[in-house]
Amino acid sequence: VKSDPISYRVRPVAPYAHLFEVELRILRPDPNGQVLTLPAWIPGSYMIRDFARHIVEITAFCGNDRIAIDKLDKQTWRAAPCQRTLHVRYRVYCWDLSVRGAHLDTTHGYFNGTSLFLTVRGQEQSGHGVILDPPGSDVEGVWRVATTLARNGAERYGFGAYRADSYAELIDHPVEMGEFTLVEFSVCGVPHAMAISGHKQCDCDRLAHDLQSICETHVALFGEPPPMNEYLFLTMVVSDGYGGLEHRNSCSLLCSRNDLPHPNDSSMSEGYRNFLSLCSHEYFHLWNVKRIRPTALHNPDLSREVHTPLLWAFEGITSYYDDLALVRAGLIDHNSYLQLLARNITRVLRNPGRLRQSLADSSFDAWTKFYKPDANTPNAVVSYYSKGALVALLLDLTIREASDQQRSLDDLMRALWQRHGMDQDEGVTSDGFEALASEIADIDLQPFFERWVRGTDELELVTPLRELAGVELQLRSAEGELDKGGSEANVSRTLPWIGARIDQHSDDARITTVLYESPAQQAGLAAGDVIIAVDGLRVRRRDFETQLHRFQPGDRITIHAFRHDTLRESQVALAAAPADTAWFTLTEGAVAAQQRHAWLSA
Ligand SMILES: [Zn+2]
């Protein structure tokens, strides 16, 4: 058992009030007054969240004497000078049920270190101890602990002492405490587990088998053994939710109850396929972003935004491989994979922002644009996840073409891992990434990155997919708001279109976004407007589309809508729905079949 110069005792002191109490002990505080600060953001989620706003009480003691602790800014305190052991006691309000924050009630506790652990300025590289105290009798069930923090006396899944070698390591191991189901399996000899909390019905044997296949597929790509001693998926089950956050040896997941495999249903539901894809995504990150890192995110300043043009490579490539691993692992068939790919193409094609913002700019501005969506986001922003995954696909096909199908993006990922990942101290720059891609492809890929990463041209996927992957990308118009693409048309005619998105969670036909240069924009409609009548007939959200589809492209209709409390009348010239909905057919012939096999099999 190791004693560390800095240690935190964490108590779920008032679960009903969502309060953790933390007692921070500093053996050798700065004699001029110890400065303490809490991160403004959590690595992996690029938004300022100001976690310090949830600290509701804070006191400091030098030895046994209470001393002053003053606030310097929104997230920084300084204790009065102290020559003895400094104790800082504080309470943190934890009521954010997400993978990025902290949550505590009588059923469970979950926290990221960025929410609970004040940084001791000047001693970030010291050893940090953590003692996790069990709750009192005011909680439900028998609580255990799931975390990949190194045990320092605690039993496996037990309360007690844990530790980390530095502050950066300390905050990279989220903690779940409560009554959870453990799904355990092994990948290349390394113990893996998923801890699932929340009400659920789950076929855990099937889940273990499927997760194992996915993990093995990723390990096979980068090479054995996997670079950790254990791995943990922390899963919180809720009625309706979705989210994931990557860490070096674990990940946090939030999923909808119906996304888990039900014991009475052995089919591959869309929800379960999405959940496996999420698990696959976070697991791939343990290489791509947690160990192969952009230089900007190596020891980042957690007090403010840190910009990099490379998020597309870390999130986009990871998004490409998350679904690809499902088909390579044999969990879904080729058609199912092509449906997922077609839906991603559809997502990109439906937002005019793809023609106005580059992937590099989307990466750089993630903090204030992608992470802070508003009514204009579809017009102004391109997702570095969705388009990033398509550029990863295009890069894969480009390397295959340049090398006469001898090399692929897999080889680039292995080279990145060997040169930038295994050596933890060296991040990768944009120039370094692009030079390595050119080296693997053995052609100059500078024009590729200029056009598809720093430019805003419409992606050209049809020909490369036909000639190098054996599939035909087909485009058709959408059949309504719920049509996500991935399959053939059901309706034979082209439907009319106004280019306004309607809030699917409202009873009213409330506009959330008016697409750039659409008929709705030309007619003066705006986000927030509530459409109440189409050609004199009342509409609500659920019948708006049906009413609209009674017309033809080219028809002019009258729309009545409230903007705030003012009724407005607009004349809308209906357009034909754009061909923004993708689906696939297979290219005929043995060569195409061989190409599909090379691409979709490990
Ligand atoms: Zn990700």
Coordinates of C-alpha atoms in Angstrom, one line a residue, residues 267-556:
S267 CA -32.5 -10.7 -33.6
M268 CA -30.1 -7.8 -34.3
S269 CA -32.4 -4.8 -33.5
E270 CA -31.4 -1.3 -34.7
G271 CA -31.0 -0.3 -31.1
Y272 CA -28.6 -3.1 -30.2
R273 CA -26.7 -2.5 -33.4
N274 CA -26.3 1.1 -32.4
F275 CA -25.2 0.1 -28.9
L276 CA -22.6 -2.3 -30.2
S277 CA -21.4 0.4 -32.6
L278 CA -21.0 2.8 -29.6
C279 CA -19.0 0.2 -27.6
S280 CA -16.9 -0.4 -30.7
H281 CA -16.3 3.4 -31.1
E282 CA -15.1 3.9 -27.6
Y283 CA -12.9 0.8 -27.6
F284 CA -11.2 1.9 -30.9
H285 CA -10.4 5.2 -29.1
L286 CA -8.2 3.5 -26.6
W287 CA -5.7 3.6 -29.5
N288 CA -7.0 6.4 -31.6
V289 CA -7.0 9.6 -29.4
K290 CA -6.1 8.1 -26.0
R291 CA -2.7 6.8 -27.1
I292 CA -2.3 8.2 -30.7
R293 CA -3.0 11.8 -29.8
P294 CA -2.9 15.1 -31.5
T295 CA -0.1 17.1 -30.0
A296 CA -2.5 19.8 -28.9
L297 CA -4.3 17.3 -26.6
H298 CA -1.1 16.1 -25.0
N299 CA -1.2 17.5 -21.5
P300 CA -3.9 20.0 -22.4
D301 CA -4.8 23.1 -20.5
L302 CA -8.1 22.2 -18.8
S303 CA -8.9 25.7 -17.8
R304 CA -9.8 26.8 -21.4
E305 CA -10.4 25.7 -24.9
V306 CA -7.7 23.8 -26.7
H307 CA -7.9 23.9 -30.5
T308 CA -6.8 21.3 -33.0
P309 CA -7.7 20.9 -36.7
L310 CA -7.3 17.1 -36.3
L311 CA -10.5 16.0 -34.5
W312 CA -11.8 14.7 -37.8
A313 CA -9.0 12.2 -37.9
F314 CA -9.7 11.0 -34.3
E315 CA -13.5 11.1 -34.3
G316 CA -14.0 10.5 -38.0
I317 CA -11.7 7.6 -38.5
T318 CA -13.0 6.1 -35.2
S319 CA -16.6 6.5 -36.5
Y320 CA -15.5 4.7 -39.7
Y321 CA -14.1 1.8 -37.9
D322 CA -16.9 1.5 -35.3
D323 CA -19.4 0.1 -37.8
L324 CA -16.8 -1.5 -39.9
A325 CA -15.7 -3.7 -37.0
L326 CA -19.3 -5.0 -36.6
V327 CA -19.2 -6.4 -40.1
R328 CA -15.6 -7.6 -39.9
A329 CA -16.4 -9.3 -36.6
G330 CA -19.3 -11.1 -38.3
L331 CA -22.0 -9.5 -36.1
I332 CA -23.8 -7.9 -39.0
D333 CA -23.9 -8.8 -42.6
H334 CA -22.8 -6.8 -45.6
N335 CA -26.2 -5.4 -46.3
S336 CA -26.6 -4.3 -42.7
Y337 CA -23.3 -2.5 -42.8
L338 CA -24.1 -0.9 -46.2
Q339 CA -27.4 0.4 -44.6
L340 CA -25.4 2.1 -41.8
L341 CA -23.0 3.6 -44.3
A342 CA -25.8 4.8 -46.5
R343 CA -27.4 6.5 -43.5
N344 CA -24.2 8.3 -42.6
I345 CA -23.9 9.5 -46.2
T346 CA -27.6 10.7 -45.9
R347 CA -26.8 12.6 -42.7
V348 CA -24.0 14.5 -44.4
L349 CA -26.0 15.2 -47.6
R350 CA -28.9 16.7 -45.7
N351 CA -27.0 19.5 -44.1
P352 CA -26.0 22.5 -46.3
G353 CA -23.2 23.2 -43.8
R354 CA -21.1 20.5 -45.5
L355 CA -20.6 23.0 -48.4
R356 CA -19.7 25.9 -46.1
Q357 CA -17.4 24.6 -43.4
S358 CA -14.4 22.3 -43.8
L359 CA -13.5 19.3 -41.6
A360 CA -10.4 21.1 -40.4
D361 CA -12.5 24.2 -39.4
S362 CA -15.2 22.0 -37.8
S363 CA -12.5 20.3 -35.7
F364 CA -10.9 23.6 -34.7
D365 CA -14.3 25.3 -33.7
A366 CA -15.8 22.2 -32.1
W367 CA -16.1 24.0 -28.8
T368 CA -18.4 26.8 -30.0
K369 CA -20.0 25.3 -33.0
F370 CA -20.4 21.5 -33.2
Y371 CA -20.9 21.3 -29.4
K372 CA -23.2 24.2 -29.2
P373 CA -25.8 23.5 -31.9
D374 CA -28.5 26.0 -32.7
A375 CA -31.1 26.5 -35.4
N376 CA -28.4 27.5 -37.9
T377 CA -26.1 24.6 -37.2
P378 CA -27.3 22.4 -40.2
N379 CA -26.6 25.4 -42.5
A380 CA -23.2 26.4 -41.1
V381 CA -21.5 23.3 -39.5
V382 CA -20.4 20.0 -40.9
S383 CA -20.0 17.1 -38.4
Y384 CA -16.4 15.9 -38.1
Y385 CA -17.9 12.6 -37.0
S386 CA -20.1 12.0 -40.0
K387 CA -18.1 13.6 -42.8
G388 CA -14.9 12.6 -41.0
A389 CA -16.0 8.9 -41.3
L390 CA -16.7 9.4 -45.1
V391 CA -13.3 11.0 -45.6
A392 CA -11.8 8.1 -43.7
L393 CA -13.6 5.8 -46.2
L394 CA -12.4 7.8 -49.1
L395 CA -8.8 7.7 -47.7
D396 CA -9.1 3.9 -47.3
L397 CA -10.2 3.6 -50.9
T398 CA -7.5 6.0 -52.1
I399 CA -4.8 4.0 -50.4
R400 CA -6.2 0.7 -51.8
E401 CA -6.2 2.3 -55.3
A402 CA -2.7 3.7 -55.0
S403 CA -1.3 0.4 -53.8
D404 CA -3.3 -1.8 -56.2
Q405 CA -5.3 -3.2 -53.2
Q406 CA -2.1 -4.1 -51.3
R407 CA -2.5 -1.6 -48.5
S408 CA -5.4 0.2 -46.8
L409 CA -6.3 2.5 -44.0
D410 CA -5.6 -0.4 -41.7
D411 CA -1.9 0.0 -42.6
L412 CA -2.0 3.7 -41.8
M413 CA -3.6 3.1 -38.4
R414 CA -0.9 0.5 -37.6
A415 CA 1.9 3.0 -38.7
L416 CA 0.3 5.7 -36.6
W417 CA 0.2 3.3 -33.6
Q418 CA 3.8 2.2 -34.0
R419 CA 5.2 5.7 -34.5
H420 CA 3.0 7.9 -32.4
G421 CA 1.0 5.7 -30.1
M422 CA 3.3 3.3 -28.4
D423 CA 5.6 6.2 -27.6
Q424 CA 3.3 8.0 -25.2
D425 CA 5.2 11.3 -25.3
E426 CA 4.9 12.1 -28.9
G427 CA 1.7 13.4 -30.3
V428 CA 0.8 13.7 -34.0
T429 CA 0.4 16.9 -35.9
S430 CA -1.6 17.5 -39.1
D431 CA 1.5 17.6 -41.2
G432 CA 2.8 14.4 -39.5
F433 CA -0.5 12.6 -40.1
E434 CA -0.7 13.7 -43.7
A435 CA 3.0 12.8 -44.4
L436 CA 2.5 9.3 -42.9
A437 CA -0.7 8.8 -45.0
S438 CA 1.3 9.7 -48.2
E439 CA 4.1 7.4 -47.2
I440 CA 1.7 4.4 -46.7
A441 CA -0.2 5.2 -50.0
D442 CA 3.2 5.9 -51.7
I443 CA 1.6 8.8 -53.5
D444 CA 1.4 12.5 -52.5
L445 CA -1.9 12.9 -50.7
Q446 CA -1.5 16.6 -50.2
P447 CA -4.2 17.4 -52.8
F448 CA -6.5 14.8 -51.1
F449 CA -6.3 16.6 -47.7
E450 CA -6.6 20.1 -49.3
R451 CA -9.8 19.1 -51.0
W452 CA -11.6 16.9 -48.6
V453 CA -10.2 18.1 -45.2
R454 CA -9.5 21.8 -45.8
G455 CA -12.0 22.3 -48.6
T456 CA -15.8 22.2 -48.8
D457 CA -16.4 20.4 -52.2
E458 CA -19.1 17.8 -52.4
L459 CA -17.5 14.5 -51.6
E460 CA -17.1 12.2 -54.6
L461 CA -17.9 8.8 -53.4
V462 CA -19.8 7.1 -56.3
T463 CA -16.8 6.2 -58.5
P464 CA -14.4 5.0 -55.8
L465 CA -17.1 2.9 -54.2
R466 CA -18.0 1.3 -57.5
E467 CA -14.4 0.7 -58.7
L468 CA -12.7 -0.2 -55.5
A469 CA -15.3 -1.5 -53.1
G470 CA -17.8 -3.3 -55.4
V471 CA -20.9 -1.3 -54.4
E472 CA -23.1 1.2 -56.2
L473 CA -24.1 4.3 -54.2
Q474 CA -27.7 5.2 -55.2
L475 CA -29.4 8.5 -54.3
R476 CA -33.1 9.3 -54.1
S477 CA -35.3 11.9 -52.5
A478 CA -36.4 11.5 -48.9
E479 CA -39.9 10.2 -48.2
G480 CA -40.3 12.2 -45.0
E481 CA -38.7 13.3 -41.8
L482 CA -38.4 9.7 -40.5
D483 CA -36.7 8.4 -43.7
K484 CA -33.1 7.9 -42.6
G485 CA -32.0 6.3 -45.9
G486 CA -30.3 2.9 -46.3
S487 CA -33.1 1.3 -48.4
E488 CA -34.9 1.6 -51.7
A489 CA -37.7 4.1 -52.2
N490 CA -41.3 3.0 -51.3
V491 CA -42.9 5.9 -53.1
S492 CA -42.6 6.2 -56.8
R493 CA -43.2 9.9 -57.2
T494 CA -40.9 12.8 -56.1
L495 CA -42.4 14.5 -53.1
P496 CA -42.8 18.2 -52.5
W497 CA -40.3 19.9 -50.1
I498 CA -40.1 23.2 -48.3
G499 CA -36.7 22.7 -46.5
A500 CA -37.9 23.4 -43.0
R501 CA -37.3 20.9 -40.1
I502 CA -40.1 20.4 -37.7
D503 CA -39.6 19.7 -33.9
Q504 CA -40.4 16.0 -33.5
H505 CA -40.9 16.5 -29.7
S506 CA -43.6 19.1 -30.0
D507 CA -47.3 18.7 -30.6
D508 CA -47.2 21.9 -32.7
A509 CA -45.6 22.1 -36.1
R510 CA -42.7 24.2 -34.8
I511 CA -39.8 24.9 -37.1
T512 CA -36.4 24.1 -35.7
T513 CA -34.3 24.9 -38.7
V514 CA -34.9 26.6 -42.1
L515 CA -32.4 25.2 -44.6
Y516 CA -30.2 27.6 -46.5
E517 CA -31.8 28.7 -49.8
S518 CA -34.8 26.4 -49.3
P519 CA -38.4 27.3 -50.3
A520 CA -39.2 28.0 -46.7
Q521 CA -36.3 30.5 -46.4
Q522 CA -37.3 32.2 -49.6
A523 CA -40.9 32.5 -48.2
G524 CA -39.6 34.2 -45.1
L525 CA -40.3 31.4 -42.6
A526 CA -37.8 31.1 -39.7
A527 CA -36.7 28.9 -36.9
G528 CA -39.2 29.0 -34.0
D529 CA -42.2 29.8 -36.2
V530 CA -45.2 27.6 -35.4
I531 CA -47.1 26.5 -38.6
I532 CA -50.8 26.4 -37.8
A533 CA -52.4 26.0 -41.3
V534 CA -51.5 24.8 -44.8
D535 CA -53.7 26.2 -47.5
G536 CA -56.3 27.3 -44.9
L537 CA -56.4 23.9 -43.1
R538 CA -55.2 23.5 -39.6
V539 CA -52.1 21.4 -39.1
R540 CA -50.2 20.1 -36.1
R541 CA -46.8 18.3 -36.1
R542 CA -48.2 14.9 -36.7
D543 CA -50.2 15.7 -39.8
F544 CA -48.0 18.5 -41.3
E545 CA -46.1 16.2 -43.6
T546 CA -49.3 14.4 -44.8
Q547 CA -50.9 17.7 -45.6
L548 CA -47.7 18.8 -47.5
H549 CA -47.5 15.6 -49.5
R550 CA -50.9 16.2 -51.0
F551 CA -49.3 18.8 -53.2
Q552 CA -46.8 18.5 -56.1
P553 CA -43.4 20.0 -56.6
G554 CA -44.0 23.4 -58.3
D555 CA -47.3 24.1 -56.5
R556 CA -47.6 27.3 -54.5

